[in-house]
JSON list of C-alpha atoms in Angstrom, two decimals:
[
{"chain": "A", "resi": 1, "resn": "UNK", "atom": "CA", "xyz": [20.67, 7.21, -11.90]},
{"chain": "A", "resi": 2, "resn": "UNK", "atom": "CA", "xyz": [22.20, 5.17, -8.93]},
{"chain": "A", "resi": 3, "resn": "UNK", "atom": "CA", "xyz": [23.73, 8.36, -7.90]},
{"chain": "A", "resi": 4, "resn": "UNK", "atom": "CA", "xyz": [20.11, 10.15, -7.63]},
{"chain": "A", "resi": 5, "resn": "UNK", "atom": "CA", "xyz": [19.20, 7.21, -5.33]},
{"chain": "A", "resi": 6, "resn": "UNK", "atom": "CA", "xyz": [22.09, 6.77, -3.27]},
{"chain": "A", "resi": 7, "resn": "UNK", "atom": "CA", "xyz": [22.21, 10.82, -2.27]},
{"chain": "A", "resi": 8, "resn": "UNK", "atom": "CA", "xyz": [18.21, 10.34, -1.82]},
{"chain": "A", "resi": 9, "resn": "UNK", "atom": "CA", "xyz": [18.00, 7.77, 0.57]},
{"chain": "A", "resi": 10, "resn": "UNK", "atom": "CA", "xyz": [21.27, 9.29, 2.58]},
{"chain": "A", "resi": 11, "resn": "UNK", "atom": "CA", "xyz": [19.42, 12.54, 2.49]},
{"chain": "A", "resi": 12, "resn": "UNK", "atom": "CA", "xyz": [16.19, 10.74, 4.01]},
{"chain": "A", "resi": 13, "resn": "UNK", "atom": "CA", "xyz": [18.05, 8.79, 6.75]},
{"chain": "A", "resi": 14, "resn": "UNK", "atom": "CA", "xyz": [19.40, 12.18, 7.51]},
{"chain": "A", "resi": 15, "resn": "UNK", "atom": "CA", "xyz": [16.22, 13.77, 7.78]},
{"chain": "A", "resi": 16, "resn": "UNK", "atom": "CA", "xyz": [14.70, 11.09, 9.62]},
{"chain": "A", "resi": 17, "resn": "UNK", "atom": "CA", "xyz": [17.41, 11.32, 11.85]},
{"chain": "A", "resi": 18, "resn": "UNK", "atom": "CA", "xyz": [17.22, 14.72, 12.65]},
{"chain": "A", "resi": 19, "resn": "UNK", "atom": "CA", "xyz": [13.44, 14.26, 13.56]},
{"chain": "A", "resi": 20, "resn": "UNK", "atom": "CA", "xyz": [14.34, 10.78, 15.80]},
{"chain": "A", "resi": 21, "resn": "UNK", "atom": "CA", "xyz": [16.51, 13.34, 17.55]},
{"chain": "A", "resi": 22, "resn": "UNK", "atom": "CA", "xyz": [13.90, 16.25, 18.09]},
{"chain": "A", "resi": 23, "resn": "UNK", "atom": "CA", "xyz": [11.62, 14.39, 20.45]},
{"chain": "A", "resi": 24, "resn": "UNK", "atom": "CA", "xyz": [12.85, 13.63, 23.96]},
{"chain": "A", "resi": 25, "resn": "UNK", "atom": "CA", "xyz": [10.03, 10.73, 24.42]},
{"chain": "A", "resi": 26, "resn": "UNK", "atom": "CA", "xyz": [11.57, 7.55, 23.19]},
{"chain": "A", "resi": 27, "resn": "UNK", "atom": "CA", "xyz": [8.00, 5.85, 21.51]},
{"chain": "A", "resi": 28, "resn": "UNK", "atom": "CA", "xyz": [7.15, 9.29, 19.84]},
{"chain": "A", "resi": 29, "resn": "UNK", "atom": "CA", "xyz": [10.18, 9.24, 18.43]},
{"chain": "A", "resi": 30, "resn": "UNK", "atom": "CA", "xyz": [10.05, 6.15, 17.14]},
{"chain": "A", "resi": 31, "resn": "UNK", "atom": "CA", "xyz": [6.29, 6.72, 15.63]},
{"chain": "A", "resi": 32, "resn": "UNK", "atom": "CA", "xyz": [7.31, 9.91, 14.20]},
{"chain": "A", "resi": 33, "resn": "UNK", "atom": "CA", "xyz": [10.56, 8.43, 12.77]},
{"chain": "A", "resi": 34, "resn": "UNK", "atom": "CA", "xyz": [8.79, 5.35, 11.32]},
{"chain": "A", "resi": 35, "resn": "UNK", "atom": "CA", "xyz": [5.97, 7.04, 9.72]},
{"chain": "A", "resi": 36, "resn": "UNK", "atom": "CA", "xyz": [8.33, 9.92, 7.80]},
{"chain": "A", "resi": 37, "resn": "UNK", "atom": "CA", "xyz": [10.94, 6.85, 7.07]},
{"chain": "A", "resi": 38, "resn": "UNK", "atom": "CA", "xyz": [7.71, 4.83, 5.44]},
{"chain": "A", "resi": 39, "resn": "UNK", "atom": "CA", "xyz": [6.79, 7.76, 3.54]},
{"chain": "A", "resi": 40, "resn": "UNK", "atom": "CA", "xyz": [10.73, 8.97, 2.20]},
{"chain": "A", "resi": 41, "resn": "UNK", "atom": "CA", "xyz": [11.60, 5.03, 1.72]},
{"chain": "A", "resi": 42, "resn": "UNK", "atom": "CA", "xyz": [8.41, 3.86, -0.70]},
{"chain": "A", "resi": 43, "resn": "UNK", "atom": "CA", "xyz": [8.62, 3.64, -3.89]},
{"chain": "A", "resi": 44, "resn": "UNK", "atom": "CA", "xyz": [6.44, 3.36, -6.61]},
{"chain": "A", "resi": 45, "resn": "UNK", "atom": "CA", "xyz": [5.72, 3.27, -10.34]},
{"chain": "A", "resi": 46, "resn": "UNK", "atom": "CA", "xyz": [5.53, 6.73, -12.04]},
{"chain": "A", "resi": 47, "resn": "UNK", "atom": "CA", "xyz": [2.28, 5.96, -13.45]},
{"chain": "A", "resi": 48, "resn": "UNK", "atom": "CA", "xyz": [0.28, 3.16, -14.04]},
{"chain": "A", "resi": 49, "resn": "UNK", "atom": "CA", "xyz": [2.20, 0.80, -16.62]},
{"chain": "A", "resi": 50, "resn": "UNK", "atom": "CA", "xyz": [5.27, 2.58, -16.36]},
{"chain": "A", "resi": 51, "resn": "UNK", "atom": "CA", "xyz": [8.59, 1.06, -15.75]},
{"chain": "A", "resi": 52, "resn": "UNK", "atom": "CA", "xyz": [9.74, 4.20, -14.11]},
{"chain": "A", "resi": 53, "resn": "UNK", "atom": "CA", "xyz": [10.08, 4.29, -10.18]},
{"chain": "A", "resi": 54, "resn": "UNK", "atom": "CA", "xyz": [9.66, 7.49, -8.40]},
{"chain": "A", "resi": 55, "resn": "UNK", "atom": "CA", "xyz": [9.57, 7.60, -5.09]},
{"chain": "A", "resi": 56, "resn": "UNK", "atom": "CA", "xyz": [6.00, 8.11, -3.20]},
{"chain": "A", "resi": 57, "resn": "UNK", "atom": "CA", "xyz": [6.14, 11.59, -1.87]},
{"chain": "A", "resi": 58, "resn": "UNK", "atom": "CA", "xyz": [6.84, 12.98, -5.52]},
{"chain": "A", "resi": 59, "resn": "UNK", "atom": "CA", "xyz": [3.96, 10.90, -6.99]},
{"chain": "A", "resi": 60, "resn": "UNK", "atom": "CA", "xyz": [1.65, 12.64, -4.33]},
{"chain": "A", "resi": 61, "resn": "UNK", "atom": "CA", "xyz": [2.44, 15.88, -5.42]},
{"chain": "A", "resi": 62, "resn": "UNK", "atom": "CA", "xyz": [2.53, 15.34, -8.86]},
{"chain": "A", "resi": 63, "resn": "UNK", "atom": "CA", "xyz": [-0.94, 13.77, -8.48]},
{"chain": "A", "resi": 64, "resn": "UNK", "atom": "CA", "xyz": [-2.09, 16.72, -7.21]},
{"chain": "A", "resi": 65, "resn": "UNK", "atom": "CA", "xyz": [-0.99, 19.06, -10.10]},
{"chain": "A", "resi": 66, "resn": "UNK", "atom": "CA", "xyz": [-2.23, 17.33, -12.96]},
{"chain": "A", "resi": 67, "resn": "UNK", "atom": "CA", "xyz": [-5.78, 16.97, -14.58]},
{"chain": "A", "resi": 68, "resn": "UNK", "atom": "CA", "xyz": [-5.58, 13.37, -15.22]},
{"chain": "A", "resi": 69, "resn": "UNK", "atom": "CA", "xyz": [-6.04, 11.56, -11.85]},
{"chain": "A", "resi": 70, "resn": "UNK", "atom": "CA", "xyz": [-4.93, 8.13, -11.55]},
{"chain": "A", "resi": 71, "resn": "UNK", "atom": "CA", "xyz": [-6.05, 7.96, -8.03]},
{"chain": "A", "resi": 72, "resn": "UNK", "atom": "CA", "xyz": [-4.24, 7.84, -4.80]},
{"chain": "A", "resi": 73, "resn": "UNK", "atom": "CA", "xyz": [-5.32, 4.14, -4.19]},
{"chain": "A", "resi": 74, "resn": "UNK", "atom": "CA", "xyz": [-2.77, 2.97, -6.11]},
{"chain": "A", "resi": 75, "resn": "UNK", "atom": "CA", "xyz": [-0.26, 4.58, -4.25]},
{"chain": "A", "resi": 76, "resn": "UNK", "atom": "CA", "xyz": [-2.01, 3.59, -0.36]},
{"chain": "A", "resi": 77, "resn": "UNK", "atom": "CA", "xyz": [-1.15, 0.21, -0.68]},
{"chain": "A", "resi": 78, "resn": "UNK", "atom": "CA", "xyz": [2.74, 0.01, -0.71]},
{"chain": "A", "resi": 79, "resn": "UNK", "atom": "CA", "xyz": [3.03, 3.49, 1.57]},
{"chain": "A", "resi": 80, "resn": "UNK", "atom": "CA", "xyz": [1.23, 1.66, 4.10]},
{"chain": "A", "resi": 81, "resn": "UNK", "atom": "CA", "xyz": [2.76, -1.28, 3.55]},
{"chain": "A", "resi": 82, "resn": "UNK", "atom": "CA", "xyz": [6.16, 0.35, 3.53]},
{"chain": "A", "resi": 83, "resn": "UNK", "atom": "CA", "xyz": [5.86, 2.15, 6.44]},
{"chain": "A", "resi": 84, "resn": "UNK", "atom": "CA", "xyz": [5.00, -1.52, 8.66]},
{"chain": "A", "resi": 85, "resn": "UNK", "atom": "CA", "xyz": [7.57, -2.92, 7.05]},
{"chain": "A", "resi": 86, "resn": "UNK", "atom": "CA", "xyz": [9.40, 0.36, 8.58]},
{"chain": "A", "resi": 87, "resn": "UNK", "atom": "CA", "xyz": [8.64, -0.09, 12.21]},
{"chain": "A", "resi": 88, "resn": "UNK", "atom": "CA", "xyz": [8.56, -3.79, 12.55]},
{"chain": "A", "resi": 89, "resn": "UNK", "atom": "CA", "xyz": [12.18, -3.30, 11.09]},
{"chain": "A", "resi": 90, "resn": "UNK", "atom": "CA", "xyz": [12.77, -0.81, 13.60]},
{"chain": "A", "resi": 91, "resn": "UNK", "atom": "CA", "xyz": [11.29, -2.45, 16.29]},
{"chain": "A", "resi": 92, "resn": "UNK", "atom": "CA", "xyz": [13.06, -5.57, 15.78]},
{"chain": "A", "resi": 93, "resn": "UNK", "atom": "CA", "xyz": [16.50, -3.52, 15.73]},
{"chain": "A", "resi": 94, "resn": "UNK", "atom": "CA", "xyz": [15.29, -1.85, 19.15]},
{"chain": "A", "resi": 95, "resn": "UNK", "atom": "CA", "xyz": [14.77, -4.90, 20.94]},
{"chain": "A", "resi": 96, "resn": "UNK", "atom": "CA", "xyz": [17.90, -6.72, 19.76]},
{"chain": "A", "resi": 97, "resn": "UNK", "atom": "CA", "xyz": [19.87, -4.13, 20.75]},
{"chain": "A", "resi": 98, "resn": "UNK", "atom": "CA", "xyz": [18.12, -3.92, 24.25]},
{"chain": "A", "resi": 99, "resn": "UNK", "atom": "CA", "xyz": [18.30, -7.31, 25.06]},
{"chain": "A", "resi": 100, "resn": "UNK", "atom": "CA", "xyz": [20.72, -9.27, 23.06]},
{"chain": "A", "resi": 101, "resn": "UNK", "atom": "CA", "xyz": [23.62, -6.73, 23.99]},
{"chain": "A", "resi": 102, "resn": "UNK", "atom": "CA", "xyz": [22.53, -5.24, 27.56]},
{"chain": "A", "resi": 103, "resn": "UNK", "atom": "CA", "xyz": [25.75, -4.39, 29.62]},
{"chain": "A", "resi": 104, "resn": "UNK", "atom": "CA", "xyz": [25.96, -5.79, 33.16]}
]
């Protein structure tokens, strides 16, 4: 099971990567980035009451297939949450790096 996580999150760095590296403008990569790294990096229970985590993206879909609906509210809350988290994380690395360890 660690294994499953460990390749998934190197596989989403990867990809959001790759897309940081696709745009030449500097802030829309850094939108783009934060808002697919939000979206790969949340995770959430499997269903309401489970124990299981899944991440968010896979929820989504799966809500989407099934009859029973528990709602995409449930799920809102920590994407959104996750993908702040995200860019003031990102932002904060940005700006140390700019400042704190300019060359002369």
């Amino acid at each position: 099971m660690i294994f499953f996580w460990v390749l998934y999150y190197f596989i989403s760095i990867l990809i959001c990567f790759c897309l940081y590296k696709i745009f030449p403008n500097k802030i829309l990569a850094f939108l783009v980035t934060s808002f697919f790294a939000g979206i790969l990096f949340s995770v959430w229970f499997l269903e309401p009451g489970s124990r299981n985590l899944a991440p968010i993206i896979s929820i989504i879909f799966l809500e989407n297939t099934i009859i029973q609906n528990n709602g995409f509210s449930r799920l809102a809350r920590p994407l959104f949450a996750m993908i702040f988290l995200i860019s003031l994380l990102l932002s904060i690395f940005y700006f140390i790096k700019k400042f704190l360890f300019k060359r002369k």
